[in-house]
Coordinates of C-alpha atoms in Angstrom, one line a residue:
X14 CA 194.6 -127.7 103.6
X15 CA 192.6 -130.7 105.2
X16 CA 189.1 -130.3 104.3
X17 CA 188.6 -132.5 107.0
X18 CA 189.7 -130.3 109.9
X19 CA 188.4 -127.0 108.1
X20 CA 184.8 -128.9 108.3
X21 CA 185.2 -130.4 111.9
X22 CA 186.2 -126.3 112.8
X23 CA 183.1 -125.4 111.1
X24 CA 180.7 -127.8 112.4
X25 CA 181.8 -126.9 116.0
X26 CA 181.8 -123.1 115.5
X27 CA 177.9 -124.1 114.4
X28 CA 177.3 -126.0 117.6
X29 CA 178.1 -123.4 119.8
X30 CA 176.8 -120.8 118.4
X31 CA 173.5 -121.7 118.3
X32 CA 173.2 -122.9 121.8
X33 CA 174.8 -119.3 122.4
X34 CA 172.1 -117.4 120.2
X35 CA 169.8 -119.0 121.8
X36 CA 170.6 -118.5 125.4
X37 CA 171.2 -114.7 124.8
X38 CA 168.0 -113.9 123.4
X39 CA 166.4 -115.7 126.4
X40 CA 168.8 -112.8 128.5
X41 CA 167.4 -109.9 126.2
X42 CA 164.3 -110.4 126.6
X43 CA 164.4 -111.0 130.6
X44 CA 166.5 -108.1 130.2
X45 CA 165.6 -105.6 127.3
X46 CA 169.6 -105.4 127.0
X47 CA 170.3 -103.6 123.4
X48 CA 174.4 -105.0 124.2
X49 CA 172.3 -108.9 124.9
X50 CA 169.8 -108.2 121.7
X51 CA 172.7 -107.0 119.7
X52 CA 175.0 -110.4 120.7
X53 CA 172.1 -112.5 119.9
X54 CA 172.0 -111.8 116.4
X55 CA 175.5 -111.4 115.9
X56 CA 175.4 -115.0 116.6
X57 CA 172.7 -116.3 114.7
X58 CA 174.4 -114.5 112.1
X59 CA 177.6 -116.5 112.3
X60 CA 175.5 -119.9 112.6
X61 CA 173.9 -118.9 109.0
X62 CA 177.5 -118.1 108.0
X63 CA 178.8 -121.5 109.0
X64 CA 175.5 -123.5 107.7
X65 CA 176.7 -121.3 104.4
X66 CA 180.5 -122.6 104.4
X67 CA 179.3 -126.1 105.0
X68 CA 176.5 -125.8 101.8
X69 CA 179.3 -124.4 99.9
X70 CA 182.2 -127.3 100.6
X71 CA 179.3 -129.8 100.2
X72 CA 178.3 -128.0 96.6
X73 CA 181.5 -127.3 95.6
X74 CA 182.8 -131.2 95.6
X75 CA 180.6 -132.0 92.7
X76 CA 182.0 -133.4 89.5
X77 CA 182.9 -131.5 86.4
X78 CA 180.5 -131.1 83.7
X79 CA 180.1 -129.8 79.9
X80 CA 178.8 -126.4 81.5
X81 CA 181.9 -126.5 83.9
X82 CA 184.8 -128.2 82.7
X83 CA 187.2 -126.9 85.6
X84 CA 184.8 -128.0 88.2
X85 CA 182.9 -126.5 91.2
X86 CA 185.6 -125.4 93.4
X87 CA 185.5 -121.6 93.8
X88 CA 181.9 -122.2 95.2
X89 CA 183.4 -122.1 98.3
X90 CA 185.0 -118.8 97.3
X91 CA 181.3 -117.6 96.7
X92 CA 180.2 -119.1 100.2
X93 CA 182.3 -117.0 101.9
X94 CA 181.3 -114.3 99.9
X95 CA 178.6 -114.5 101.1
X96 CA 179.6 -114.9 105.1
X97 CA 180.9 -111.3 104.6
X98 CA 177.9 -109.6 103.3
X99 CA 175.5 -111.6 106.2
X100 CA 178.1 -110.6 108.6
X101 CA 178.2 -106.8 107.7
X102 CA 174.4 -106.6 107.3
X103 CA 172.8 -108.6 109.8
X104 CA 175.8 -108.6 112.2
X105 CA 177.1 -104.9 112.1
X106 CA 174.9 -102.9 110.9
X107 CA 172.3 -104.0 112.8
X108 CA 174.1 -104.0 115.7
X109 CA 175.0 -100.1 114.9
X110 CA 171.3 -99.1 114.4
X111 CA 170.5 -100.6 117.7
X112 CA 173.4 -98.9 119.7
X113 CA 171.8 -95.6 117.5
X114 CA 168.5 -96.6 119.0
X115 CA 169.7 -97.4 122.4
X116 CA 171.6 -94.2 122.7
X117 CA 168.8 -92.0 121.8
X118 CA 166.6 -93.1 123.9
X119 CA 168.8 -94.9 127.5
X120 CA 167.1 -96.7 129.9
X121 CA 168.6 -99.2 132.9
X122 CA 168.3 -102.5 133.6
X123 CA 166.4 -103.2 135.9
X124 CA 165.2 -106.8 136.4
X125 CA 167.5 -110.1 136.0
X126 CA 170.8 -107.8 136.8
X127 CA 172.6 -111.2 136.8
X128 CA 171.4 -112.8 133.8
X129 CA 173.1 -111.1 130.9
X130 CA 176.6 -111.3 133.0
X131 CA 176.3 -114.8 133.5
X132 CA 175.1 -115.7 129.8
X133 CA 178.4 -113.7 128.5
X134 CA 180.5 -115.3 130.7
X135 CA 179.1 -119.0 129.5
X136 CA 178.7 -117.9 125.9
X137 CA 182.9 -116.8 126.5
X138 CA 183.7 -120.3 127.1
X139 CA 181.9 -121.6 124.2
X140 CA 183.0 -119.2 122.0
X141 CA 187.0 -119.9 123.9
X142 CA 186.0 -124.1 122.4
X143 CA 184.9 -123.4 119.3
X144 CA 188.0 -120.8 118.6
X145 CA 190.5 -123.3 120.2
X146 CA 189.5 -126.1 117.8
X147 CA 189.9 -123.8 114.8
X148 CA 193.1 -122.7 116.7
X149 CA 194.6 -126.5 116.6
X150 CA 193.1 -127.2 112.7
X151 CA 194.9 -124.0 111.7
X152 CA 198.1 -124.9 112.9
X153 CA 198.2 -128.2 111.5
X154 CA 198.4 -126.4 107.8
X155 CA 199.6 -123.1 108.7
X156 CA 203.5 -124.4 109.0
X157 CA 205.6 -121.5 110.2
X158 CA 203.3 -118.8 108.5
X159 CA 202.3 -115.9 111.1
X160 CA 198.3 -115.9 112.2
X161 CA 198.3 -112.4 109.6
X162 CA 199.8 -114.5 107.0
X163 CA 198.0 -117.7 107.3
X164 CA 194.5 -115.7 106.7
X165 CA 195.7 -113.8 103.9
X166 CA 197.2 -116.4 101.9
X167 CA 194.7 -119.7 102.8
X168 CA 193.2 -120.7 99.5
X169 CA 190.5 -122.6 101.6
X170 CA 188.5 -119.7 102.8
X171 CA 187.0 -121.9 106.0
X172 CA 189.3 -121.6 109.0
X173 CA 190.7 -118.1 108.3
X174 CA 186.9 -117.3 108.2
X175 CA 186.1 -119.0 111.2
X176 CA 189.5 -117.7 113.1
X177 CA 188.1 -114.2 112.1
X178 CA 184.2 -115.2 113.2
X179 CA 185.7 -116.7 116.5
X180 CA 188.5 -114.0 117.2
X181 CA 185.4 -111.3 117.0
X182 CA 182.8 -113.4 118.8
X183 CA 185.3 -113.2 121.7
X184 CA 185.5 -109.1 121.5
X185 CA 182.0 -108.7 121.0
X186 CA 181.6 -110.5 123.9
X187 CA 183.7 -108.5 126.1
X188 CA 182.8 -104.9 124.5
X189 CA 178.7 -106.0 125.4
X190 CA 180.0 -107.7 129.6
X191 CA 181.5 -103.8 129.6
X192 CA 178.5 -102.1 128.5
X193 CA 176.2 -104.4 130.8
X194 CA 178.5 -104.3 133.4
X195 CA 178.6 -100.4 133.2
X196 CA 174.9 -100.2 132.9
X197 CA 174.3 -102.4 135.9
X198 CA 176.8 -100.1 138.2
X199 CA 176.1 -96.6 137.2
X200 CA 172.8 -97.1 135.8
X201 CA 173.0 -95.2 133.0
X202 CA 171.4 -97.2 129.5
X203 CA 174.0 -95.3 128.0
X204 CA 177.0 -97.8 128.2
X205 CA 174.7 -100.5 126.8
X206 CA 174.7 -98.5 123.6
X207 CA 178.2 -98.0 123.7
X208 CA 178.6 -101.6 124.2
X209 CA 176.3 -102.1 121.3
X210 CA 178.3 -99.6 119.0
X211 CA 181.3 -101.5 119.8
X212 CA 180.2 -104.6 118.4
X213 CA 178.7 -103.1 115.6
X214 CA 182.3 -101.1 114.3
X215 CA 183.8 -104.7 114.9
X216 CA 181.6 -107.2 113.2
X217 CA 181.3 -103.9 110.0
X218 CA 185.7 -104.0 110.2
X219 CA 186.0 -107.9 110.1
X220 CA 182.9 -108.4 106.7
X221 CA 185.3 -105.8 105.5
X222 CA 188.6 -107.6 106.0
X223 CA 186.7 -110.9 105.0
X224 CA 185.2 -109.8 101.6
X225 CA 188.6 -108.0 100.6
X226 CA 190.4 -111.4 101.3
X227 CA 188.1 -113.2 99.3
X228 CA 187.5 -111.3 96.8
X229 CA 191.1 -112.2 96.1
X230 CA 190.3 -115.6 95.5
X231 CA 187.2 -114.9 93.9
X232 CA 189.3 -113.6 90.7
X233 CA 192.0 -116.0 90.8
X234 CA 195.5 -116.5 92.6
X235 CA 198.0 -118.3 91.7
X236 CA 200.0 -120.9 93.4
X237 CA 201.8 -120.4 97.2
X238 CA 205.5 -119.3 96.6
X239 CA 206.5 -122.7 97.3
X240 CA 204.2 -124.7 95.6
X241 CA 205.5 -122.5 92.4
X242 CA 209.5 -123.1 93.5
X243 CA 208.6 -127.0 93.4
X244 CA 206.8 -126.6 89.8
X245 CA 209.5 -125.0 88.1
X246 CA 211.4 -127.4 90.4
X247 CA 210.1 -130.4 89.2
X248 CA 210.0 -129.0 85.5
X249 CA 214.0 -128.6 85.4
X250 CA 214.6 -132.1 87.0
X251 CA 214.4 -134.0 84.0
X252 CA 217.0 -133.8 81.1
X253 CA 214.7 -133.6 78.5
X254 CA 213.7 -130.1 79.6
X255 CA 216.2 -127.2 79.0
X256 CA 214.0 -124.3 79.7
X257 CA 211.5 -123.2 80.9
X258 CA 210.3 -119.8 79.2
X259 CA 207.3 -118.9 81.2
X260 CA 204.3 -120.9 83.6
X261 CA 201.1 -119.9 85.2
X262 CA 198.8 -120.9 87.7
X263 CA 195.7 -120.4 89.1
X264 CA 193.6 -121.8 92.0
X265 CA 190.4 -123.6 90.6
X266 CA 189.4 -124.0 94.0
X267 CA 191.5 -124.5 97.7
X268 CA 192.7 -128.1 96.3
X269 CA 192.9 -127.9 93.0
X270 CA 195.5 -126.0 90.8
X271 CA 195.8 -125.4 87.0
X272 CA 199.4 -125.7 86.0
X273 CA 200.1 -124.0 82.4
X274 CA 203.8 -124.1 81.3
X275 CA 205.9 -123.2 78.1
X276 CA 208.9 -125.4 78.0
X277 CA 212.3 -125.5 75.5
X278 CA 213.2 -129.1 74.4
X279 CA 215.9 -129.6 71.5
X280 CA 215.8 -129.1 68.4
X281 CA 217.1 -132.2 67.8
X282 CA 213.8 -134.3 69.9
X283 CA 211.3 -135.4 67.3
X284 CA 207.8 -135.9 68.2
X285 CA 208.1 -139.0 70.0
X286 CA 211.0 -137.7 72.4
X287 CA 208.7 -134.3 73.0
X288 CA 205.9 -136.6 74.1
X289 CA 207.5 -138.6 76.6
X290 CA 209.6 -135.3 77.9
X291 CA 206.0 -133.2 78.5
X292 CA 204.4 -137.1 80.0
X293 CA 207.4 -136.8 82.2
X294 CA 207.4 -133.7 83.6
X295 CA 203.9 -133.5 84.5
X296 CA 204.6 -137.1 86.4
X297 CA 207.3 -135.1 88.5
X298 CA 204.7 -132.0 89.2
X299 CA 202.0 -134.0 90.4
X300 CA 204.6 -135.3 92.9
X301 CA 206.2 -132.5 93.6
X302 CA 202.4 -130.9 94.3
X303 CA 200.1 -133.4 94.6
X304 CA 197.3 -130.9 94.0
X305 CA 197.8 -130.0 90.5
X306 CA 195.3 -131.6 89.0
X307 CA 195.1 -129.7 85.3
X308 CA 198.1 -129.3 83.8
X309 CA 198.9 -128.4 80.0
X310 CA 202.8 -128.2 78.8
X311 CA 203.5 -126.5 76.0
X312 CA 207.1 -127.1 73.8
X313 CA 209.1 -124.7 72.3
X314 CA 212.3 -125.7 69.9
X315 CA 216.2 -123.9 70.5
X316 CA 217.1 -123.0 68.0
X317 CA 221.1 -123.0 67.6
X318 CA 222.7 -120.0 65.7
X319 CA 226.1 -119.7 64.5
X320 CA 228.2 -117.6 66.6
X321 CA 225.8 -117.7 69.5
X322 CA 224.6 -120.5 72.4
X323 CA 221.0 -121.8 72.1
X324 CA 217.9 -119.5 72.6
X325 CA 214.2 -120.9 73.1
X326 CA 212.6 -119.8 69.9
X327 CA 209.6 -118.8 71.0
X328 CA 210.8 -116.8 74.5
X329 CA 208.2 -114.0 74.8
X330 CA 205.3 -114.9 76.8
X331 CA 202.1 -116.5 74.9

């Protein structure tokens, strides 16, 4: 995935959204709007979540050290972590206790009626930009994967994140022009709660979806189906690799993958020939996946037995 276009994405969702915070709270406060008050910190909570992914791509490009020999990849695993817990807390929950409050106790609105409809409608187009340009990065790494598919198996956490942010902003924004637009017609501070609850189910649903989906990373996956196919692909090209009895991989971070591979070489190779075979075959994994950056090869003999063909010696899993 281009970290390039996931940053360009985020850097635009950031944009936007704080010119769109900023413009709703002006409308909640001409307009004591719980649906406005509600939108207004659902977006300053996704401009701390952005300013979060961008900290954590910046942090997470830092060298290995003694303490951290694989590198600092997954920090961007933790960044996004951390988007979901902002998002369910200061997004949805808040959002819920003000729909609670605004419930309880309804009142109309009953100065600046145009305000909060024409700040939705603006903040719509924004948010429309800012989804569009994560729309066009996504598709330039997604290949024929499914939106569904695309979020749950990215291993850089930024654009499904931001699809998911966007995608929401969007609804929230439409469930609080209904709840306004209801209030302003029937009068009844009711519908702004409703409004309100709205957002606040959706932004709690989507920290949910978020966290699960990292969470996954956060422990480890291992390589796409495809990337694994050209591994063992690229393993099996050379003739001085008969086997191979087992490999793993993990994710040390979205570009960055630790190969680990047991492989069956003759009996008949002495050291030398073992040497060049494992020097070769990580030559043909790093350009069959160019971002396999750790990878340890380990040899196993066949051993010939009369009356039977070759087995690896050492076939069970270690």
């Amino acid at each position: 995935m281009s970290a390039e276009g996931s940053t360009r994405a985020v850097v635009t969702a950031l944009g936007a959204n704080l010119g769109i915070a900023a413009t709703k709270f002006v409308a909640y406060l001409l307009t004591g709007s719980s649906a406005m008050l509600a939108e207004s910190i659902h977006s300053v909570a996704d401009s701390g979540n952005q300013a979060l992914l961008l900290v954590g791509g910046h942090r997470a490009r830092r060298r290995p050290d003694a303490e951290h020999p694989f590198g600092y990849g997954r920090e961007r695993y933790i960044y996004a972590f951390l988007v979901a817990i902002v998002l369910f807390s200061l997004g949805g929950c808040f959002a819920l206790y003000e729909a609670w409050h605004k419930i309880a106790d309804p009142h109309p609105i009953t100065a600046w009626h145009w305000v909060p409809v024409a700040v939705l409608l603006v903040s719509m187009a924004m948010e429309g930009t800012a989804l569009r340009t994560a729309v066009r990065e996504s598709n330039q790494v997604r290949g024929d994967s499914g939106w569904f598919a695309f979020i749950r198996r990215a291993k850089a956490p930024e654009l499904p994140v931001i699809l998911l942010e966007d995608t929401g902003a969007l609804l929230g924004l439409v469930f609080a022009l209904l709840g306004v637009g209801l209030t302003l017609v029937t009068g009844n501070g009711v519908w702004d709660g409703l409004g309100t609850g709205a957002i606040g189910l959706l932004l709690v649903a989507i920290a949910v979806v978020l966290a699960l989906e990292v969470k996954s990373l956060l422990i480890g996956e291992s390589a796409s189906p495809e990337h694994v196919g050209r591994i063992r692909r690229a393993l099996l090209a050379g003739e001085d690799v008969d086997t191979v009895i087992h490999m793993r991989t993990l994710h040390l971070g979205p570009e960055e993958l630790l190969v680990a591979a047991k492989i069956a070489v003759d009996v008949r190779d002495d050291a030398g020939d073992v040497v060049r075979a494992i020097n070769a075959a990580e030559e043909r994994i790093r350009a069959a996946v160019p971002i396999a950056g750790l990878i340890y090869i380990e040899p196993d003999l066949l051993r010939a037995t009369p009356g039977s063909t070759a087995a690896p010696g050492g076939a069970q899993p270690g």
